[in-house]
Amino acid sequence: MLDRIRIVLIGTSHPGNIGGTARAMHNMGLADLALVAPRCEPLTSETISRASGADTIVHGARRAETLEQAVADCTLVVGASARSRTLPWPMITPRTLGARLPKELSGAESRVALVFGREDSGLSNAELQRCHAHVHIPTNPDFSSLNLAAAVQVLAYECRLAWLAQQEEPEGSEAEPNQPMASHEELEHYFGHLERTLIAIGFHDPALPRQLMARLRRFTLRARPERMELNILRGILTATEKQVASAQDGPRHESDDSDTPSP
Ligand code: SAH
């Protein structure tokens, strides 16, 4: 289970935090680290010193330019956030996150990403809206922001507790494996397709977005669609696009005909 949990750091600016993250991960038995557009050289003497022997995790880290690339194959993406945002999103506690992991990771292709933001500005709204849920570590409301590596430590510890609890369960009591869930990449293709179709049928005006796509994202991500369910939705969109195209073709032919002078 721990092998299929990815820690994703976005735009990190202090190498010490990358080293501290590697140490926290290795202590808790996690190994999959992704660095998205770091704003510092990830491997410095400070990284090595803060990693205290866990720098192999930094050496083996995935590198990505965007969050999408780093989590494309993940079936559950959870963003760690120190504060609430304008459009409220499903919010879970670290303990609830841990409790969900065994079932989430029971399918052969499932993979979970825990996403952490920049030291100075956290995660952007666009990044947060690409997550199924947000996790907030309960802290003093007057001083809520943890050091990045400390935040990773808390969530990595919850992952380990959940894994240990699973080891203690008698064999055969594991949750039934789920149907394959839609991956982040499949969901992003769906959202792109949905937006194009909504524009084509005149329901969505990108010049006046009114958070429509963000609300549809939140609704869809909350439903946790399986791959097959998402394929049905995409089939509906494709059929809608065909109808729109033939409706547009129809009148054009008629007007073409009417413009044609009679012989
Ligand atoms: N100043 C930033 C916080 C940056 S801390 C802000 O106001 O958003 C760097 C990262 O650590 C955050 O993006 C978040 O991923 C994580 N983090 C820090 N404190 C946290 C908390 N209380 N709960 C969950 N994640 C937290």
PDB file of C-alpha atoms and ligand atoms in Angstrom:
ATOM      1  CA  MET A   1       0.000   0.000   0.000  1.00  0.00           C
ATOM      2  CA  LEU A   2       2.749   2.477   0.911  1.00  0.00           C
ATOM      3  CA  ASP A   3       4.440   1.923  -2.476  1.00  0.00           C
ATOM      4  CA  ARG A   4       1.406   3.367  -4.206  1.00  0.00           C
ATOM      5  CA  ILE A   5       1.291   6.660  -2.343  1.00  0.00           C
ATOM      6  CA  ARG A   6       3.062   9.534  -4.141  1.00  0.00           C
ATOM      7  CA  ILE A   7       4.193  12.704  -2.408  1.00  0.00           C
ATOM      8  CA  VAL A   8       4.064  15.640  -4.852  1.00  0.00           C
ATOM      9  CA  LEU A   9       5.857  18.902  -4.041  1.00  0.00           C
ATOM     10  CA  ILE A  10       4.943  21.881  -6.228  1.00  0.00           C
ATOM     11  CA  GLY A  11       7.260  24.859  -6.734  1.00  0.00           C
ATOM     12  CA  THR A  12       9.440  24.187  -3.682  1.00  0.00           C
ATOM     13  CA  SER A  13      11.983  26.958  -3.107  1.00  0.00           C
ATOM     14  CA  HIS A  14      14.164  25.591  -0.263  1.00  0.00           C
ATOM     15  CA  PRO A  15      16.365  22.519  -0.857  1.00  0.00           C
ATOM     16  CA  GLY A  16      16.249  21.852   2.904  1.00  0.00           C
ATOM     17  CA  ASN A  17      12.513  21.189   2.614  1.00  0.00           C
ATOM     18  CA  ILE A  18      13.120  18.647  -0.150  1.00  0.00           C
ATOM     19  CA  GLY A  19      15.684  16.892   2.056  1.00  0.00           C
ATOM     20  CA  GLY A  20      13.336  17.081   5.063  1.00  0.00           C
ATOM     21  CA  THR A  21      10.522  15.628   2.947  1.00  0.00           C
ATOM     22  CA  ALA A  22      12.749  12.728   1.826  1.00  0.00           C
ATOM     23  CA  ARG A  23      13.627  11.976   5.451  1.00  0.00           C
ATOM     24  CA  ALA A  24       9.970  12.116   6.567  1.00  0.00           C
ATOM     25  CA  MET A  25       8.984   9.799   3.706  1.00  0.00           C
ATOM     26  CA  HIS A  26      11.757   7.271   4.306  1.00  0.00           C
ATOM     27  CA  ASN A  27      11.002   7.193   8.056  1.00  0.00           C
ATOM     28  CA  MET A  28       7.402   6.278   7.277  1.00  0.00           C
ATOM     29  CA  GLY A  29       8.149   3.800   4.468  1.00  0.00           C
ATOM     30  CA  LEU A  30       7.120   5.977   1.507  1.00  0.00           C
ATOM     31  CA  ALA A  31       9.413   6.222  -1.521  1.00  0.00           C
ATOM     32  CA  ASP A  32       7.563   7.816  -4.450  1.00  0.00           C
ATOM     33  CA  LEU A  33       8.447  11.531  -4.618  1.00  0.00           C
ATOM     34  CA  ALA A  34       7.540  13.881  -7.473  1.00  0.00           C
ATOM     35  CA  LEU A  35       8.998  17.381  -7.807  1.00  0.00           C
ATOM     36  CA  VAL A  36       6.895  19.728  -9.926  1.00  0.00           C
ATOM     37  CA  ALA A  37       8.739  22.794 -11.282  1.00  0.00           C
ATOM     38  CA  PRO A  38      10.966  23.273  -8.223  1.00  0.00           C
ATOM     39  CA  ARG A  39      12.153  26.863  -7.755  1.00  0.00           C
ATOM     40  CA  CYS A  40      15.536  25.747  -6.419  1.00  0.00           C
ATOM     41  CA  GLU A  41      18.240  23.223  -7.241  1.00  0.00           C
ATOM     42  CA  PRO A  42      16.709  20.115  -5.589  1.00  0.00           C
ATOM     43  CA  LEU A  43      19.988  18.355  -4.725  1.00  0.00           C
ATOM     44  CA  THR A  44      22.297  20.609  -2.715  1.00  0.00           C
ATOM     45  CA  SER A  45      24.436  20.023   0.367  1.00  0.00           C
ATOM     46  CA  GLU A  46      21.490  21.317   2.404  1.00  0.00           C
ATOM     47  CA  THR A  47      19.203  18.689   0.865  1.00  0.00           C
ATOM     48  CA  ILE A  48      21.687  15.927   1.711  1.00  0.00           C
ATOM     49  CA  SER A  49      22.155  17.189   5.248  1.00  0.00           C
ATOM     50  CA  ARG A  50      18.396  17.519   5.964  1.00  0.00           C
ATOM     51  CA  ALA A  51      17.725  14.119   4.339  1.00  0.00           C
ATOM     52  CA  SER A  52      20.075  12.434   6.852  1.00  0.00           C
ATOM     53  CA  GLY A  53      20.664   9.407   4.647  1.00  0.00           C
ATOM     54  CA  ALA A  54      17.323   9.443   2.795  1.00  0.00           C
ATOM     55  CA  ASP A  55      18.682  11.344  -0.227  1.00  0.00           C
ATOM     56  CA  THR A  56      18.197   8.243  -2.445  1.00  0.00           C
ATOM     57  CA  ILE A  57      14.558   9.310  -2.508  1.00  0.00           C
ATOM     58  CA  VAL A  58      15.544  12.689  -3.989  1.00  0.00           C
ATOM     59  CA  HIS A  59      17.872  11.009  -6.510  1.00  0.00           C
ATOM     60  CA  GLY A  60      14.994   8.779  -7.628  1.00  0.00           C
ATOM     61  CA  ALA A  61      12.363  11.546  -7.629  1.00  0.00           C
ATOM     62  CA  ARG A  62      10.142  12.029 -10.670  1.00  0.00           C
ATOM     63  CA  ARG A  63      10.461  15.464 -12.267  1.00  0.00           C
ATOM     64  CA  ALA A  64       7.483  17.155 -13.876  1.00  0.00           C
ATOM     65  CA  GLU A  65       6.603  20.567 -15.263  1.00  0.00           C
ATOM     66  CA  THR A  66       2.965  20.482 -14.164  1.00  0.00           C
ATOM     67  CA  LEU A  67       0.731  18.898 -11.555  1.00  0.00           C
ATOM     68  CA  GLU A  68      -1.147  17.098 -14.367  1.00  0.00           C
ATOM     69  CA  GLN A  69       2.020  15.318 -15.497  1.00  0.00           C
ATOM     70  CA  ALA A  70       2.985  14.345 -11.955  1.00  0.00           C
ATOM     71  CA  VAL A  71      -0.376  12.767 -11.097  1.00  0.00           C
ATOM     72  CA  ALA A  72      -1.657  11.615 -14.522  1.00  0.00           C
ATOM     73  CA  ASP A  73      -1.882   7.949 -13.420  1.00  0.00           C
ATOM     74  CA  CYS A  74      -3.288   8.661  -9.940  1.00  0.00           C
ATOM     75  CA  THR A  75      -6.856   7.635  -9.100  1.00  0.00           C
ATOM     76  CA  LEU A  76      -7.142   9.804  -5.968  1.00  0.00           C
ATOM     77  CA  VAL A  77      -5.479  13.220  -5.722  1.00  0.00           C
ATOM     78  CA  VAL A  78      -5.581  15.021  -2.368  1.00  0.00           C
ATOM     79  CA  GLY A  79      -4.231  18.555  -1.927  1.00  0.00           C
ATOM     80  CA  ALA A  80      -2.781  19.593   1.443  1.00  0.00           C
ATOM     81  CA  SER A  81      -3.975  23.072   2.277  1.00  0.00           C
ATOM     82  CA  ALA A  82      -3.243  25.353   5.196  1.00  0.00           C
ATOM     83  CA  ARG A  83      -6.307  27.545   4.623  1.00  0.00           C
ATOM     84  CA  SER A  84      -9.779  27.476   3.104  1.00  0.00           C
ATOM     85  CA  ARG A  85     -10.414  28.921  -0.363  1.00  0.00           C
ATOM     86  CA  THR A  86     -13.138  30.862  -2.166  1.00  0.00           C
ATOM     87  CA  LEU A  87     -14.961  27.831  -3.585  1.00  0.00           C
ATOM     88  CA  PRO A  88     -15.245  25.328  -0.719  1.00  0.00           C
ATOM     89  CA  TRP A  89     -14.078  21.826  -1.679  1.00  0.00           C
ATOM     90  CA  PRO A  90     -14.557  18.460   0.096  1.00  0.00           C
ATOM     91  CA  MET A  91     -12.281  18.701   3.134  1.00  0.00           C
ATOM     92  CA  ILE A  92     -10.948  15.710   5.084  1.00  0.00           C
ATOM     93  CA  THR A  93      -8.769  15.335   8.151  1.00  0.00           C
ATOM     94  CA  PRO A  94      -5.427  13.497   8.050  1.00  0.00           C
ATOM     95  CA  ARG A  95      -7.006  10.664  10.081  1.00  0.00           C
ATOM     96  CA  THR A  96      -9.916  10.287   7.637  1.00  0.00           C
ATOM     97  CA  LEU A  97      -7.441  10.279   4.770  1.00  0.00           C
ATOM     98  CA  GLY A  98      -5.553   7.394   6.409  1.00  0.00           C
ATOM     99  CA  ALA A  99      -8.785   5.484   7.033  1.00  0.00           C
ATOM    100  CA  ARG A 100      -9.705   5.764   3.339  1.00  0.00           C
ATOM    101  CA  LEU A 101      -6.356   4.539   2.020  1.00  0.00           C
ATOM    102  CA  PRO A 102      -6.743   0.717   2.292  1.00  0.00           C
ATOM    103  CA  LYS A 103      -9.977   0.747   0.248  1.00  0.00           C
ATOM    104  CA  GLU A 104      -8.689   3.419  -2.145  1.00  0.00           C
ATOM    105  CA  LEU A 105      -5.590   1.361  -2.860  1.00  0.00           C
ATOM    106  CA  SER A 106      -7.287  -2.041  -3.093  1.00  0.00           C
ATOM    107  CA  GLY A 107      -7.638  -1.927  -6.909  1.00  0.00           C
ATOM    108  CA  ALA A 108      -4.624  -3.136  -8.876  1.00  0.00           C
ATOM    109  CA  GLU A 109      -4.240   0.144 -10.779  1.00  0.00           C
ATOM    110  CA  SER A 110      -5.050   2.555  -7.955  1.00  0.00           C
ATOM    111  CA  ARG A 111      -2.555   5.149  -6.884  1.00  0.00           C
ATOM    112  CA  VAL A 112      -2.897   8.058  -4.452  1.00  0.00           C
ATOM    113  CA  ALA A 113      -1.140  11.440  -4.711  1.00  0.00           C
ATOM    114  CA  LEU A 114      -0.728  13.815  -1.769  1.00  0.00           C
ATOM    115  CA  VAL A 115       0.042  17.263  -3.148  1.00  0.00           C
ATOM    116  CA  PHE A 116       1.874  20.009  -1.242  1.00  0.00           C
ATOM    117  CA  GLY A 117       2.230  23.665  -2.210  1.00  0.00           C
ATOM    118  CA  ARG A 118       4.828  26.400  -2.250  1.00  0.00           C
ATOM    119  CA  GLU A 119       6.369  27.660   0.983  1.00  0.00           C
ATOM    120  CA  ASP A 120       5.244  31.242   0.301  1.00  0.00           C
ATOM    121  CA  SER A 121       1.882  30.858  -1.423  1.00  0.00           C
ATOM    122  CA  GLY A 122       0.701  27.245  -1.057  1.00  0.00           C
ATOM    123  CA  LEU A 123      -1.310  25.680  -3.907  1.00  0.00           C
ATOM    124  CA  SER A 124      -3.069  27.829  -6.537  1.00  0.00           C
ATOM    125  CA  ASN A 125      -6.848  27.663  -6.934  1.00  0.00           C
ATOM    126  CA  ALA A 126      -6.407  25.889 -10.291  1.00  0.00           C
ATOM    127  CA  GLU A 127      -4.202  23.249  -8.620  1.00  0.00           C
ATOM    128  CA  LEU A 128      -6.643  22.804  -5.720  1.00  0.00           C
ATOM    129  CA  GLN A 129      -9.512  22.373  -8.194  1.00  0.00           C
ATOM    130  CA  ARG A 130      -7.686  19.450  -9.769  1.00  0.00           C
ATOM    131  CA  CYS A 131      -7.848  17.539  -6.468  1.00  0.00           C
ATOM    132  CA  HIS A 132     -10.647  15.195  -5.391  1.00  0.00           C
ATOM    133  CA  ALA A 133     -10.408  16.504  -1.834  1.00  0.00           C
ATOM    134  CA  HIS A 134      -8.343  18.772   0.382  1.00  0.00           C
ATOM    135  CA  VAL A 135      -6.724  17.727   3.629  1.00  0.00           C
ATOM    136  CA  HIS A 136      -6.120  20.229   6.398  1.00  0.00           C
ATOM    137  CA  ILE A 137      -3.905  19.433   9.372  1.00  0.00           C
ATOM    138  CA  PRO A 138      -5.746  20.891  12.363  1.00  0.00           C
ATOM    139  CA  THR A 139      -3.574  23.658  13.768  1.00  0.00           C
ATOM    140  CA  ASN A 140      -3.856  26.837  15.813  1.00  0.00           C
ATOM    141  CA  PRO A 141      -6.167  28.967  13.603  1.00  0.00           C
ATOM    142  CA  ASP A 142      -4.031  32.022  14.389  1.00  0.00           C
ATOM    143  CA  PHE A 143      -0.888  30.240  13.165  1.00  0.00           C
ATOM    144  CA  SER A 144      -2.069  27.511  10.821  1.00  0.00           C
ATOM    145  CA  SER A 145       0.756  27.048   8.332  1.00  0.00           C
ATOM    146  CA  LEU A 146       3.247  24.248   9.037  1.00  0.00           C
ATOM    147  CA  ASN A 147       6.711  24.025   7.567  1.00  0.00           C
ATOM    148  CA  LEU A 148       6.405  22.079   4.286  1.00  0.00           C
ATOM    149  CA  ALA A 149       8.457  19.038   5.411  1.00  0.00           C
ATOM    150  CA  ALA A 150       6.591  19.020   8.753  1.00  0.00           C
ATOM    151  CA  ALA A 151       3.265  18.884   6.875  1.00  0.00           C
ATOM    152  CA  VAL A 152       4.589  15.963   4.794  1.00  0.00           C
ATOM    153  CA  GLN A 153       5.674  14.260   8.044  1.00  0.00           C
ATOM    154  CA  VAL A 154       2.192  14.462   9.574  1.00  0.00           C
ATOM    155  CA  LEU A 155       0.452  12.991   6.513  1.00  0.00           C
ATOM    156  CA  ALA A 156       3.143  10.348   5.958  1.00  0.00           C
ATOM    157  CA  TYR A 157       2.664   9.274   9.597  1.00  0.00           C
ATOM    158  CA  GLU A 158      -1.088   8.878   9.049  1.00  0.00           C
ATOM    159  CA  CYS A 159      -0.343   6.746   5.970  1.00  0.00           C
ATOM    160  CA  ARG A 160       1.911   4.528   8.080  1.00  0.00           C
ATOM    161  CA  LEU A 161      -0.639   4.199  10.890  1.00  0.00           C
ATOM    162  CA  ALA A 162      -3.255   3.142   8.326  1.00  0.00           C
ATOM    163  CA  TRP A 163      -0.864   0.625   6.799  1.00  0.00           C
ATOM    164  CA  LEU A 164       0.032  -0.818  10.229  1.00  0.00           C
ATOM    165  CA  ALA A 165      -3.657  -1.152  11.124  1.00  0.00           C
ATOM    166  CA  GLN A 166      -4.219  -3.004   7.851  1.00  0.00           C
ATOM    167  CA  GLN A 167      -1.364  -5.426   8.641  1.00  0.00           C
ATOM    168  CA  GLU A 168      -3.074  -6.338  11.915  1.00  0.00           C
ATOM    169  CA  GLU A 169      -6.363  -7.221  10.258  1.00  0.00           C
ATOM    170  CA  PRO A 170      -6.988 -10.965   9.858  1.00  0.00           C
ATOM    171  CA  GLU A 171      -6.402 -12.203   6.323  1.00  0.00           C
ATOM    172  CA  GLY A 172      -9.325 -12.093   3.972  1.00  0.00           C
ATOM    173  CA  SER A 173     -10.942  -9.148   5.741  1.00  0.00           C
ATOM    174  CA  GLU A 174      -9.651  -6.714   3.126  1.00  0.00           C
ATOM    175  CA  ALA A 175     -12.137  -4.588   1.300  1.00  0.00           C
ATOM    176  CA  GLU A 176     -13.385  -5.993  -2.004  1.00  0.00           C
ATOM    177  CA  PRO A 177     -11.286  -4.506  -4.805  1.00  0.00           C
ATOM    178  CA  ASN A 178     -13.109  -1.645  -6.487  1.00  0.00           C
ATOM    179  CA  GLN A 179     -13.821  -1.368 -10.188  1.00  0.00           C
ATOM    180  CA  PRO A 180     -10.932   0.500 -11.854  1.00  0.00           C
ATOM    181  CA  MET A 181     -11.312   4.180 -10.995  1.00  0.00           C
ATOM    182  CA  ALA A 182     -10.809   6.931 -13.547  1.00  0.00           C
ATOM    183  CA  SER A 183      -7.269   8.302 -13.449  1.00  0.00           C
ATOM    184  CA  HIS A 184      -6.433  11.984 -13.209  1.00  0.00           C
ATOM    185  CA  GLU A 185      -5.499  12.005 -16.902  1.00  0.00           C
ATOM    186  CA  GLU A 186      -8.827  10.421 -17.920  1.00  0.00           C
ATOM    187  CA  LEU A 187     -10.695  12.933 -15.768  1.00  0.00           C
ATOM    188  CA  GLU A 188      -8.819  15.853 -17.367  1.00  0.00           C
ATOM    189  CA  HIS A 189      -9.700  14.566 -20.857  1.00  0.00           C
ATOM    190  CA  TYR A 190     -13.315  14.345 -19.747  1.00  0.00           C
ATOM    191  CA  PHE A 191     -13.311  17.910 -18.364  1.00  0.00           C
ATOM    192  CA  GLY A 192     -11.805  19.211 -21.634  1.00  0.00           C
ATOM    193  CA  HIS A 193     -14.442  17.316 -23.654  1.00  0.00           C
ATOM    194  CA  LEU A 194     -17.243  18.531 -21.360  1.00  0.00           C
ATOM    195  CA  GLU A 195     -16.154  22.161 -21.672  1.00  0.00           C
ATOM    196  CA  ARG A 196     -15.942  21.960 -25.496  1.00  0.00           C
ATOM    197  CA  THR A 197     -19.398  20.399 -25.693  1.00  0.00           C
ATOM    198  CA  LEU A 198     -20.966  22.917 -23.301  1.00  0.00           C
ATOM    199  CA  ILE A 199     -19.564  25.724 -25.453  1.00  0.00           C
ATOM    200  CA  ALA A 200     -20.836  24.032 -28.637  1.00  0.00           C
ATOM    201  CA  ILE A 201     -24.402  23.759 -27.289  1.00  0.00           C
ATOM    202  CA  GLY A 202     -24.298  27.375 -26.063  1.00  0.00           C
ATOM    203  CA  PHE A 203     -24.544  26.497 -22.359  1.00  0.00           C
ATOM    204  CA  HIS A 204     -21.116  27.795 -21.381  1.00  0.00           C
ATOM    205  CA  ASP A 205     -19.568  31.107 -22.356  1.00  0.00           C
ATOM    206  CA  PRO A 206     -15.824  31.081 -21.564  1.00  0.00           C
ATOM    207  CA  ALA A 207     -15.955  34.900 -21.470  1.00  0.00           C
ATOM    208  CA  LEU A 208     -18.442  34.658 -18.560  1.00  0.00           C
ATOM    209  CA  PRO A 209     -17.304  31.476 -16.781  1.00  0.00           C
ATOM    210  CA  ARG A 210     -19.091  32.109 -13.406  1.00  0.00           C
ATOM    211  CA  GLN A 211     -17.120  29.199 -11.910  1.00  0.00           C
ATOM    212  CA  LEU A 212     -19.214  26.771 -13.987  1.00  0.00           C
ATOM    213  CA  MET A 213     -16.308  24.462 -14.808  1.00  0.00           C
ATOM    214  CA  ALA A 214     -14.995  24.606 -11.217  1.00  0.00           C
ATOM    215  CA  ARG A 215     -18.427  23.625  -9.900  1.00  0.00           C
ATOM    216  CA  LEU A 216     -18.758  20.792 -12.429  1.00  0.00           C
ATOM    217  CA  ARG A 217     -15.262  19.633 -11.483  1.00  0.00           C
ATOM    218  CA  ARG A 218     -16.160  19.601  -7.797  1.00  0.00           C
ATOM    219  CA  PHE A 219     -19.381  17.691  -8.489  1.00  0.00           C
ATOM    220  CA  THR A 220     -17.681  15.099 -10.716  1.00  0.00           C
ATOM    221  CA  LEU A 221     -14.666  14.603  -8.455  1.00  0.00           C
ATOM    222  CA  ARG A 222     -16.974  14.184  -5.452  1.00  0.00           C
ATOM    223  CA  ALA A 223     -18.778  11.364  -7.289  1.00  0.00           C
ATOM    224  CA  ARG A 224     -15.477   9.444  -7.763  1.00  0.00           C
ATOM    225  CA  PRO A 225     -16.417   8.036 -11.199  1.00  0.00           C
ATOM    226  CA  GLU A 226     -15.159   4.636 -12.237  1.00  0.00           C
ATOM    227  CA  ARG A 227     -13.413   4.437 -15.617  1.00  0.00           C
ATOM    228  CA  MET A 228     -16.439   2.782 -17.187  1.00  0.00           C
ATOM    229  CA  GLU A 229     -18.812   5.469 -15.893  1.00  0.00           C
ATOM    230  CA  LEU A 230     -16.561   8.186 -17.302  1.00  0.00           C
ATOM    231  CA  ASN A 231     -16.576   6.381 -20.670  1.00  0.00           C
ATOM    232  CA  ILE A 232     -20.384   6.503 -20.661  1.00  0.00           C
ATOM    233  CA  LEU A 233     -20.306  10.256 -19.975  1.00  0.00           C
ATOM    234  CA  ARG A 234     -17.800  10.773 -22.791  1.00  0.00           C
ATOM    235  CA  GLY A 235     -20.030   8.719 -25.103  1.00  0.00           C
ATOM    236  CA  ILE A 236     -22.928  11.071 -24.261  1.00  0.00           C
ATOM    237  CA  LEU A 237     -20.724  14.079 -25.076  1.00  0.00           C
ATOM    238  CA  THR A 238     -19.646  12.566 -28.392  1.00  0.00           C
ATOM    239  CA  ALA A 239     -23.295  11.860 -29.325  1.00  0.00           C
ATOM    240  CA  THR A 240     -24.193  15.449 -28.351  1.00  0.00           C
ATOM    241  CA  GLU A 241     -21.380  16.830 -30.512  1.00  0.00           C
ATOM    242  CA  LYS A 242     -22.623  14.765 -33.475  1.00  0.00           C
ATOM    243  CA  GLN A 243     -26.164  16.112 -33.037  1.00  0.00           C
ATOM    244  CA  VAL A 244     -24.845  19.673 -32.889  1.00  0.00           C
ATOM    245  CA  ALA A 245     -22.745  19.129 -35.999  1.00  0.00           C
ATOM    246  CA  SER A 246     -25.639  17.624 -37.976  1.00  0.00           C
ATOM    247  CA  ALA A 247     -28.016  20.394 -36.788  1.00  0.00           C
ATOM    248  CA  GLN A 248     -25.465  22.950 -37.998  1.00  0.00           C
ATOM    249  CA  ASP A 249     -25.000  21.108 -41.285  1.00  0.00           C
ATOM    250  CA  GLY A 250     -28.755  20.876 -41.916  1.00  0.00           C
ATOM    251  CA  PRO A 251     -29.689  24.585 -42.056  1.00  0.00           C
ATOM    252  CA  ARG A 252     -26.475  25.350 -43.945  1.00  0.00           C
ATOM    253  CA  HIS A 253     -27.523  22.966 -46.738  1.00  0.00           C
ATOM    254  CA  GLU A 254     -30.987  24.492 -46.811  1.00  0.00           C
ATOM    255  CA  SER A 255     -29.632  28.015 -47.055  1.00  0.00           C
ATOM    256  CA  ASP A 256     -27.072  26.839 -49.623  1.00  0.00           C
ATOM    257  CA  ASP A 257     -29.987  25.461 -51.602  1.00  0.00           C
ATOM    258  CA  SER A 258     -32.064  28.585 -51.232  1.00  0.00           C
ATOM    259  CA  ASP A 259     -29.117  30.713 -52.344  1.00  0.00           C
ATOM    260  CA  THR A 260     -28.724  28.582 -55.426  1.00  0.00           C
ATOM    261  CA  PRO A 261     -30.531  30.302 -58.282  1.00  0.00           C
ATOM    262  CA  SER A 262     -33.231  28.122 -59.854  1.00  0.00           C
ATOM    263  CA  PRO A 263     -32.252  26.748 -63.176  1.00  0.00           C
TER     264      PRO A 263
HETATM  265  N1  SAH B   1       1.818  30.325   3.122  1.00  0.00           N
HETATM  266  C1  SAH B   1       1.180  29.237   2.496  1.00  0.00           C
HETATM  267  C2  SAH B   1       1.431  27.945   3.245  1.00  0.00           C
HETATM  268  C3  SAH B   1       2.611  27.291   2.727  1.00  0.00           C
HETATM  269  S1  SAH B   1       3.151  25.955   3.686  1.00  0.00           S
HETATM  270  C4  SAH B   1      -0.301  29.454   2.409  1.00  0.00           C
HETATM  271  O1  SAH B   1      -0.786  30.374   3.022  1.00  0.00           O
HETATM  272  O2  SAH B   1      -1.009  28.697   1.746  1.00  0.00           O
HETATM  273  C5  SAH B   1       3.610  24.845   2.374  1.00  0.00           C
HETATM  274  C6  SAH B   1       2.641  23.713   2.167  1.00  0.00           C
HETATM  275  O3  SAH B   1       2.599  22.868   3.327  1.00  0.00           O
HETATM  276  C7  SAH B   1       1.194  24.099   1.906  1.00  0.00           C
HETATM  277  O4  SAH B   1       0.961  24.462   0.562  1.00  0.00           O
HETATM  278  C8  SAH B   1       0.478  22.811   2.266  1.00  0.00           C
HETATM  279  O5  SAH B   1       0.553  21.896   1.199  1.00  0.00           O
HETATM  280  C9  SAH B   1       1.311  22.296   3.442  1.00  0.00           C
HETATM  281  N2  SAH B   1       0.729  22.716   4.742  1.00  0.00           N
HETATM  282  C10 SAH B   1       1.202  23.625   5.608  1.00  0.00           C
HETATM  283  N3  SAH B   1       0.400  23.737   6.675  1.00  0.00           N
HETATM  284  C11 SAH B   1      -0.624  22.873   6.488  1.00  0.00           C
HETATM  285  C12 SAH B   1      -1.786  22.513   7.226  1.00  0.00           C
HETATM  286  N4  SAH B   1      -2.084  23.069   8.404  1.00  0.00           N
HETATM  287  N5  SAH B   1      -2.603  21.568   6.705  1.00  0.00           N
HETATM  288  C13 SAH B   1      -2.329  20.990   5.520  1.00  0.00           C
HETATM  289  N6  SAH B   1      -1.261  21.290   4.773  1.00  0.00           N
HETATM  290  C14 SAH B   1      -0.402  22.216   5.245  1.00  0.00           C
END
